[in-house]
Amino acid sequence: MTTAKGNENDVPFLDLITPHVELEQELTKVFQQGLRTAGFIGGPMVEDFEKAFADFCSTSHAVAVSSGTDALRFAIMGAGIQPGDVIVTVPHTFIATSEAISQAGAHPEFVDVDEQTYNMSPERLREYLEKQCSTDPAGKLISRRSGRRVGGIIPVHLYGQMADMDAILALAEQYGLVVIEDACQAHGAEYFSKKNNRWMKAGSMGCAAAFSFYPGKNLGACGEAGAVTTNDAKLAGKVKVLRDHGQAKKYYHDVEGYNGRLDAIQAGFLHVKLPHLANWNAARRERAAEYNQLLEPAEGSVTRPHEPSWSRAVYHLYVIRTNDRDGMIKHLKEAGIATGIHYPIPLHMQKAYDYLNYRQGDFPVSEQVASEIVSLPMFPTLRADQQVRVAQEIMRCLRVEVAR
Ligand SMILES: *Cc1c(COP(=O)(O)O)cnc(C)c1O
């Protein structure tokens, strides 16, 4: 995604070309190997990548699938969520989170996000569980808004920053709910768990987690790809069956499944890129620290990302907040700087979810955030001089005097 004008000073939002050109020989070799073995789907290239990715996430299993959306859907089904059950998530996320809930036969309900981290607020979750649910005679937790049994929670590690997992997991345990992490933007992010007294990787904390390897993610394939991580061998086995038409043995179908396998070539590409991920994430963290410093003079007009002491974010996106968001985007565009909005309309206000009967005002933080956020250019090879330009244009737009 470069800007339309193609001026030399332009700052793109994302650079997907440089890292692939640098790895061209290795990636080409994977393609050749694919051609020469004709092992296009599944097989050793997929299994080798699965092992390596499980290692990276400090989980015992990773099951590669065809997208992050499928990863979420299969994780939900594999975790034993019953059709019709409620899964609680946030309205401030990409729609794939709630699509996967519906497509797994479950029912999405929302709780608001935290004002500082933009991730699921444990307080709002507690309020939902305590005040908006009741217990039926069988001891099951029932949502009052839908009359359905509540089965699980999907916190999203949005922008590459961890949700507050200790608090969420404690509530889940108290109410007997499963937790599935949407880690589609958080490959390599870490959370300091007080409960376990150690840093833990995104994807290793819930009963399962979903990752996306969409090309623009921190680890991206050269096409569509995803994975489920888990420490539960049984759950991993269920996901393997679901991704392959419900068969554990060819043409013996215990359940109806899906066509959700990963191409061998994509697994090979991902395996070539995986050893670079830690460095790419470190570069993103450095770029984020640089933006934090450059934008400090605009404090008061620009809210920079907040990283709690328990979070090591991997900055899939660098998102600021400002009052006149649309004005800033327009100004930056005219200066040749590409930006994004992730995401402009909270899920409960989307037409697709009219049927859930939420109203404007139901999730005030999500609504406020959605109207004020701007994602600035962020990728590992973003240059310091490009960041200076971005910051200068932001100051100019805000008419902030910069003493430099
Ligand atoms: C990208 C993304 C997904 C979906 O992943 P795909 O690979 O595009 O299907 C789900 N949730 C979040 C938060 C994402 O950013």
Coordinates of C-alpha atoms and ligand atoms in Angstrom, one line a residue:
M1 CA 0.0 0.0 0.0
T2 CA 1.9 3.0 -1.2
T3 CA 0.3 6.4 -1.7
A4 CA -1.1 7.2 -5.0
K5 CA 1.3 10.0 -6.0
G6 CA 4.4 7.9 -5.6
N7 CA 6.5 10.9 -4.6
E8 CA 9.9 10.1 -3.2
N9 CA 9.1 11.7 0.2
D10 CA 5.9 9.8 0.5
V11 CA 5.6 7.6 3.6
P12 CA 3.7 4.3 2.9
F13 CA 1.5 2.8 5.5
L14 CA 3.1 -0.6 5.1
D15 CA 6.0 -2.0 3.1
L16 CA 5.4 -5.6 2.1
I17 CA 8.0 -5.5 -0.7
T18 CA 11.4 -5.1 1.0
P19 CA 11.2 -8.1 3.4
H20 CA 10.2 -10.4 0.5
V21 CA 12.8 -9.1 -1.9
E22 CA 15.4 -9.7 0.8
L23 CA 14.3 -13.3 1.2
E24 CA 13.6 -13.9 -2.5
Q25 CA 16.1 -16.7 -2.9
E26 CA 14.9 -18.6 0.1
L27 CA 11.3 -18.1 -0.8
T28 CA 11.9 -19.2 -4.4
K29 CA 13.5 -22.3 -3.2
V30 CA 10.4 -23.2 -1.2
F31 CA 8.3 -22.7 -4.4
Q32 CA 10.7 -24.9 -6.3
Q33 CA 10.6 -27.6 -3.7
G34 CA 6.8 -27.4 -3.9
L35 CA 6.8 -27.9 -7.6
R36 CA 9.3 -30.7 -7.6
T37 CA 7.5 -32.7 -4.9
A38 CA 4.0 -31.7 -5.9
G39 CA 3.2 -31.8 -2.2
F40 CA 0.9 -28.8 -2.4
I41 CA -1.3 -29.3 0.6
G42 CA -0.4 -30.6 4.1
G43 CA 2.7 -32.8 4.4
P44 CA 6.1 -32.2 5.9
M45 CA 6.4 -28.5 5.0
V46 CA 3.3 -27.8 7.0
E47 CA 4.3 -30.1 9.9
D48 CA 7.7 -28.5 10.2
F49 CA 6.3 -25.0 10.3
E50 CA 3.7 -26.1 12.9
K51 CA 6.4 -27.4 15.2
A52 CA 8.5 -24.2 14.8
F53 CA 5.5 -21.9 15.4
A54 CA 4.4 -23.8 18.5
D55 CA 8.0 -23.4 19.8
F56 CA 7.8 -19.7 19.1
C57 CA 4.6 -19.4 21.0
S58 CA 5.7 -21.7 23.8
T59 CA 2.8 -24.0 23.3
S60 CA 2.8 -27.8 22.7
H61 CA 0.7 -27.6 19.6
A62 CA 0.2 -25.4 16.6
V63 CA -2.3 -26.5 13.9
A64 CA -1.9 -24.6 10.6
V65 CA -5.1 -23.6 8.8
S66 CA -6.2 -21.6 5.8
S67 CA -6.8 -18.2 7.6
G68 CA -7.1 -16.5 10.9
T69 CA -10.8 -16.5 10.6
D70 CA -10.8 -20.3 10.2
A71 CA -8.4 -20.6 13.1
L72 CA -10.8 -18.7 15.4
R73 CA -13.8 -20.7 14.1
F74 CA -12.0 -24.1 14.6
A75 CA -10.7 -23.1 18.0
I76 CA -14.2 -22.2 19.1
M77 CA -15.6 -25.5 17.9
G78 CA -12.6 -27.5 19.2
A79 CA -13.0 -25.9 22.6
G80 CA -16.5 -27.5 22.9
I81 CA -18.6 -24.4 22.7
Q82 CA -22.2 -25.6 22.1
P83 CA -24.3 -24.3 19.2
G84 CA -26.3 -21.3 20.4
D85 CA -24.0 -20.5 23.3
V86 CA -22.9 -16.9 23.9
I87 CA -19.3 -16.0 23.4
V88 CA -18.4 -12.6 24.8
T89 CA -16.0 -10.4 22.9
V90 CA -15.4 -6.7 22.3
P91 CA -17.0 -4.4 19.7
H92 CA -13.7 -2.7 19.0
T93 CA -12.1 -5.3 16.7
F94 CA -12.0 -6.6 13.2
I95 CA -15.3 -8.3 12.2
A96 CA -13.6 -11.7 11.7
T97 CA -13.7 -12.1 15.5
S98 CA -17.5 -12.1 15.6
E99 CA -17.9 -13.7 12.2
A100 CA -16.0 -16.8 13.6
I101 CA -18.3 -16.8 16.6
S102 CA -21.4 -16.9 14.4
Q103 CA -20.0 -19.3 11.9
A104 CA -19.1 -21.7 14.7
G105 CA -22.8 -21.7 15.6
A106 CA -22.4 -19.5 18.7
H107 CA -23.8 -16.1 19.4
P108 CA -21.7 -12.9 19.9
E109 CA -22.3 -10.5 22.8
F110 CA -20.1 -7.6 23.6
V111 CA -18.4 -5.9 26.5
D112 CA -16.6 -2.5 26.2
V113 CA -12.9 -2.0 26.0
D114 CA -10.5 -0.3 28.3
E115 CA -10.0 3.4 27.7
Q116 CA -6.1 3.1 27.7
T117 CA -5.3 -0.2 26.2
Y118 CA -8.3 -0.4 23.8
N119 CA -8.6 -4.1 24.8
M120 CA -11.3 -5.9 26.7
S121 CA -11.9 -4.2 30.0
P122 CA -11.9 -6.8 32.8
E123 CA -14.2 -4.5 34.8
R124 CA -16.8 -4.3 32.1
L125 CA -16.5 -8.1 31.7
R126 CA -17.1 -8.6 35.4
E127 CA -20.1 -6.2 35.3
Y128 CA -21.5 -8.2 32.4
L129 CA -21.1 -11.5 34.2
E130 CA -22.4 -10.2 37.5
K131 CA -25.2 -7.9 36.4
Q132 CA -26.3 -9.0 32.9
C133 CA -26.3 -12.8 33.5
S134 CA -28.1 -15.1 35.9
T135 CA -27.7 -18.7 36.9
D136 CA -30.4 -21.2 35.8
P137 CA -31.5 -24.1 38.1
A138 CA -28.9 -26.3 36.5
G139 CA -26.2 -23.9 37.6
K140 CA -25.5 -22.6 34.1
L141 CA -24.7 -19.0 33.4
I142 CA -27.5 -17.4 31.2
S143 CA -27.3 -14.1 29.4
R144 CA -30.4 -12.0 30.2
R145 CA -30.2 -10.1 26.9
S146 CA -30.5 -13.3 24.8
G147 CA -31.6 -16.0 27.2
R148 CA -28.7 -18.1 26.0
R149 CA -26.1 -20.1 28.0
V150 CA -22.7 -18.2 28.2
G151 CA -19.9 -20.5 27.0
G152 CA -16.8 -18.5 26.4
I153 CA -14.8 -15.3 26.1
I154 CA -12.6 -14.1 23.3
P155 CA -10.3 -11.3 24.3
V156 CA -8.5 -9.7 21.3
H157 CA -4.9 -8.7 21.6
L158 CA -5.5 -5.7 19.4
Y159 CA -2.8 -3.7 17.6
G160 CA -0.3 -6.3 19.0
Q161 CA -0.9 -5.4 22.7
M162 CA -2.0 -8.1 25.2
A163 CA -5.4 -7.9 26.8
D164 CA -5.2 -8.1 30.6
M165 CA -5.2 -11.9 30.7
D166 CA -4.8 -12.7 34.4
A167 CA -8.0 -10.7 35.2
I168 CA -9.9 -12.2 32.3
L169 CA -8.7 -15.8 33.0
A170 CA -9.7 -15.4 36.7
L171 CA -13.2 -14.3 35.8
A172 CA -13.5 -17.2 33.3
E173 CA -12.4 -19.7 35.9
Q174 CA -14.9 -18.3 38.4
Y175 CA -17.8 -18.6 36.0
G176 CA -16.6 -21.8 34.2
L177 CA -16.0 -20.2 30.8
V178 CA -13.4 -21.1 28.2
V179 CA -11.1 -18.4 26.9
I180 CA -9.9 -18.3 23.3
E181 CA -7.3 -15.6 22.5
D182 CA -7.7 -13.7 19.2
A183 CA -3.9 -13.3 18.7
C184 CA -4.3 -12.5 15.0
Q185 CA -2.4 -9.2 15.5
A186 CA -0.1 -10.3 18.3
H187 CA 2.5 -12.8 17.2
G188 CA 5.2 -12.7 19.8
A189 CA 3.5 -10.2 22.2
E190 CA 4.1 -11.0 25.9
Y191 CA 2.1 -10.6 29.1
F192 CA 3.6 -10.6 32.6
S193 CA 1.3 -13.0 34.5
K194 CA 1.4 -12.3 38.2
K195 CA -0.4 -15.6 38.8
N196 CA 2.4 -17.5 37.1
N197 CA 5.1 -15.0 38.0
R198 CA 6.6 -14.9 34.4
W199 CA 6.2 -13.4 31.0
M200 CA 3.9 -15.4 28.8
K201 CA 3.5 -15.4 25.0
A202 CA 0.4 -14.4 23.2
G203 CA -1.4 -17.6 22.2
S204 CA -0.2 -19.6 25.2
M205 CA -2.6 -18.3 27.9
G206 CA -6.2 -19.3 26.8
C207 CA -7.4 -22.9 26.2
A208 CA -6.6 -22.1 22.5
A209 CA -5.6 -19.1 20.4
A210 CA -6.0 -18.0 16.8
F211 CA -3.3 -16.4 14.7
S212 CA -3.6 -14.9 11.2
F213 CA -0.8 -14.9 8.7
Y214 CA -2.5 -12.5 6.3
P215 CA 0.3 -10.8 4.4
G216 CA 0.1 -7.5 6.4
K217 CA 0.3 -9.2 9.9
N218 CA 3.6 -9.3 11.9
L219 CA 4.2 -12.7 10.4
G220 CA 2.6 -12.9 7.0
A221 CA 2.3 -15.5 4.3
C222 CA 2.4 -14.8 0.6
G223 CA -1.3 -15.4 0.6
E224 CA -3.9 -16.5 3.1
A225 CA -2.9 -18.6 6.2
G226 CA -3.6 -19.0 9.9
A227 CA -2.9 -21.3 12.9
V228 CA -4.5 -22.4 16.2
T229 CA -2.1 -22.8 19.1
T230 CA -3.0 -24.8 22.3
N231 CA -1.5 -26.9 25.0
D232 CA -4.4 -29.2 24.8
A233 CA -3.7 -32.3 22.7
K234 CA -7.3 -33.2 22.4
L235 CA -8.3 -29.7 21.2
A236 CA -5.4 -29.8 18.6
G237 CA -6.7 -33.1 17.4
K238 CA -10.2 -31.7 16.9
V239 CA -8.9 -28.7 15.0
K240 CA -7.0 -31.1 12.7
V241 CA -10.1 -33.0 12.0
L242 CA -12.2 -29.9 11.4
R243 CA -9.8 -28.4 8.9
D244 CA -9.9 -31.6 6.9
H245 CA -13.6 -32.4 6.2
G246 CA -14.0 -34.0 9.6
Q247 CA -11.8 -36.9 8.7
A248 CA -9.1 -38.3 10.9
K249 CA -8.6 -41.1 8.4
K250 CA -9.2 -40.6 4.7
Y251 CA -12.8 -40.9 3.8
Y252 CA -13.9 -41.8 7.3
H253 CA -15.9 -38.8 8.5
D254 CA -16.8 -38.7 12.2
V255 CA -18.2 -35.2 11.8
E256 CA -18.8 -32.7 9.0
G257 CA -15.8 -30.5 8.8
Y258 CA -14.4 -27.8 6.5
N259 CA -11.9 -27.3 3.8
G260 CA -9.6 -25.3 6.0
R261 CA -6.1 -26.7 5.4
L262 CA -2.9 -24.7 4.8
D263 CA -1.0 -24.9 1.5
A264 CA 2.4 -26.4 1.9
I265 CA 4.1 -23.6 -0.1
Q266 CA 2.6 -21.0 2.3
A267 CA 3.8 -23.1 5.3
G268 CA 7.3 -23.1 3.7
F269 CA 7.2 -19.3 3.1
L270 CA 6.2 -18.8 6.7
H271 CA 8.9 -21.1 8.0
V272 CA 11.5 -19.0 6.0
K273 CA 10.1 -15.8 7.6
L274 CA 9.6 -17.1 11.2
P275 CA 13.3 -16.8 12.3
H276 CA 13.1 -13.1 11.4
L277 CA 10.0 -12.4 13.4
A278 CA 11.7 -11.6 16.7
N279 CA 13.9 -9.0 15.0
W280 CA 11.0 -7.5 13.1
N281 CA 9.0 -7.2 16.3
A282 CA 12.0 -5.6 18.1
A283 CA 12.3 -3.1 15.2
R284 CA 8.6 -2.3 15.5
R285 CA 9.0 -1.7 19.2
E286 CA 11.9 0.7 18.5
R287 CA 9.8 2.5 15.8
A288 CA 7.0 2.8 18.4
A289 CA 9.4 4.3 21.0
E290 CA 10.7 6.7 18.4
Y291 CA 7.1 7.9 17.6
N292 CA 6.4 8.2 21.4
Q293 CA 9.3 10.6 21.7
L294 CA 8.7 12.5 18.5
L295 CA 5.0 13.1 19.5
E296 CA 5.6 14.1 23.0
P297 CA 5.4 17.8 22.3
A298 CA 1.8 17.2 21.0
E299 CA 0.7 15.7 24.3
G300 CA -2.7 17.0 25.1
S301 CA -3.7 17.0 21.5
V302 CA -2.5 13.5 20.7
T303 CA -2.9 10.4 22.9
R304 CA -0.1 8.0 22.3
P305 CA -0.4 4.2 22.8
H306 CA -0.3 3.2 26.5
E307 CA 1.7 0.1 27.3
P308 CA 1.0 -1.2 30.8
S309 CA 4.0 -2.6 32.8
W310 CA 2.6 -6.1 32.2
S311 CA 2.6 -5.8 28.5
R312 CA 5.3 -6.1 25.8
A313 CA 3.4 -5.1 22.7
V314 CA 4.6 -6.0 19.2
Y315 CA 3.0 -2.9 17.5
H316 CA 1.1 -4.5 14.6
L317 CA -0.3 -1.0 14.5
Y318 CA 0.8 2.3 16.0
V319 CA -2.5 4.0 16.9
I320 CA -2.9 7.5 18.2
R321 CA -6.1 9.4 19.2
T322 CA -6.9 13.0 18.4
N323 CA -10.0 15.1 18.4
D324 CA -10.1 16.1 14.7
R325 CA -9.2 12.7 13.4
D326 CA -10.6 13.2 9.9
G327 CA -8.8 16.6 9.6
M328 CA -5.5 15.0 10.5
I329 CA -5.9 12.1 8.0
K330 CA -6.7 14.6 5.3
H331 CA -3.7 16.8 6.2
L332 CA -1.3 13.7 6.3
K333 CA -2.7 12.4 3.0
E334 CA -2.0 15.8 1.3
A335 CA 1.6 15.6 2.7
G336 CA 2.0 12.1 1.1
I337 CA 1.6 10.2 4.4
A338 CA -0.6 7.1 4.4
T339 CA -2.7 6.3 7.4
G340 CA -5.5 3.9 8.4
I341 CA -8.4 3.6 10.8
H342 CA -8.7 0.4 12.7
Y343 CA -11.6 0.4 13.0
P344 CA -14.0 3.2 12.1
I345 CA -17.3 1.6 13.2
P346 CA -17.6 -0.6 16.3
L347 CA -19.2 -4.0 15.6
H348 CA -22.4 -3.3 17.5
M349 CA -23.1 -0.3 15.2
Q350 CA -22.5 -2.4 12.0
K351 CA -25.5 -3.2 9.8
A352 CA -24.6 -6.8 9.9
Y353 CA -25.4 -6.8 13.7
D354 CA -28.7 -4.9 13.6
Y355 CA -30.3 -8.2 14.7
L356 CA -28.3 -8.1 18.0
N357 CA -30.3 -5.0 19.0
Y358 CA -27.5 -3.0 20.5
R359 CA -27.8 0.8 20.4
Q360 CA -25.5 3.8 20.1
G361 CA -24.3 4.5 23.6
D362 CA -24.1 0.9 24.7
F363 CA -20.3 0.8 24.5
P364 CA -19.2 4.4 25.0
V365 CA -15.5 3.8 25.1
S366 CA -15.5 1.8 21.9
E367 CA -17.6 4.4 20.2
Q368 CA -15.4 7.3 21.4
V369 CA -12.2 5.5 20.4
A370 CA -13.5 4.6 17.0
S371 CA -14.1 8.3 16.2
E372 CA -10.7 9.4 17.3
I373 CA -8.1 6.8 16.2
V374 CA -5.6 7.1 13.5
S375 CA -3.1 4.4 12.6
L376 CA 0.3 5.8 11.6
P377 CA 2.8 4.2 9.2
M378 CA 4.3 1.2 11.0
F379 CA 6.6 -1.5 9.7
P380 CA 10.0 -2.9 10.7
T381 CA 11.9 -1.0 7.9
L382 CA 10.2 2.4 8.6
R383 CA 13.1 4.9 8.6
A384 CA 13.8 7.5 11.3
D385 CA 13.6 10.3 8.7
Q386 CA 10.2 9.1 7.6
Q387 CA 9.0 9.2 11.2
V388 CA 10.3 12.7 11.7
R389 CA 8.3 13.7 8.6
V390 CA 5.2 12.1 10.0
A391 CA 5.6 13.8 13.4
Q392 CA 6.4 17.2 11.8
E393 CA 3.2 17.0 9.7
I394 CA 1.2 16.0 12.7
M395 CA 2.6 19.1 14.6
R396 CA 1.9 21.3 11.6
C397 CA -1.7 20.0 11.4
L398 CA -2.2 20.7 15.1
R399 CA -0.2 24.0 15.0
V400 CA 2.0 22.7 17.8
E401 CA 5.3 24.6 18.2
V402 CA 8.2 22.3 18.2
A403 CA 11.4 23.4 19.9
R404 CA 14.0 21.2 18.2
Ligands
LIG1 C1 -6.6 -10.4 10.7 C2 -7.5 -10.6 11.8 C3 -8.4 -11.7 11.8 C4 -8.7 -12.6 10.7 O1 -7.6 -13.2 10.1 P1 -7.6 -13.6 8.5 O2 -6.4 -14.3 8.3 O3 -7.7 -12.3 7.7 O4 -8.8 -14.4 8.3 C5 -9.1 -11.9 13.0 N1 -9.0 -11.1 14.1 C6 -8.2 -10.0 14.0 C7 -8.2 -9.1 15.2 C8 -7.5 -9.7 12.9 O5 -6.7 -8.6 12.9

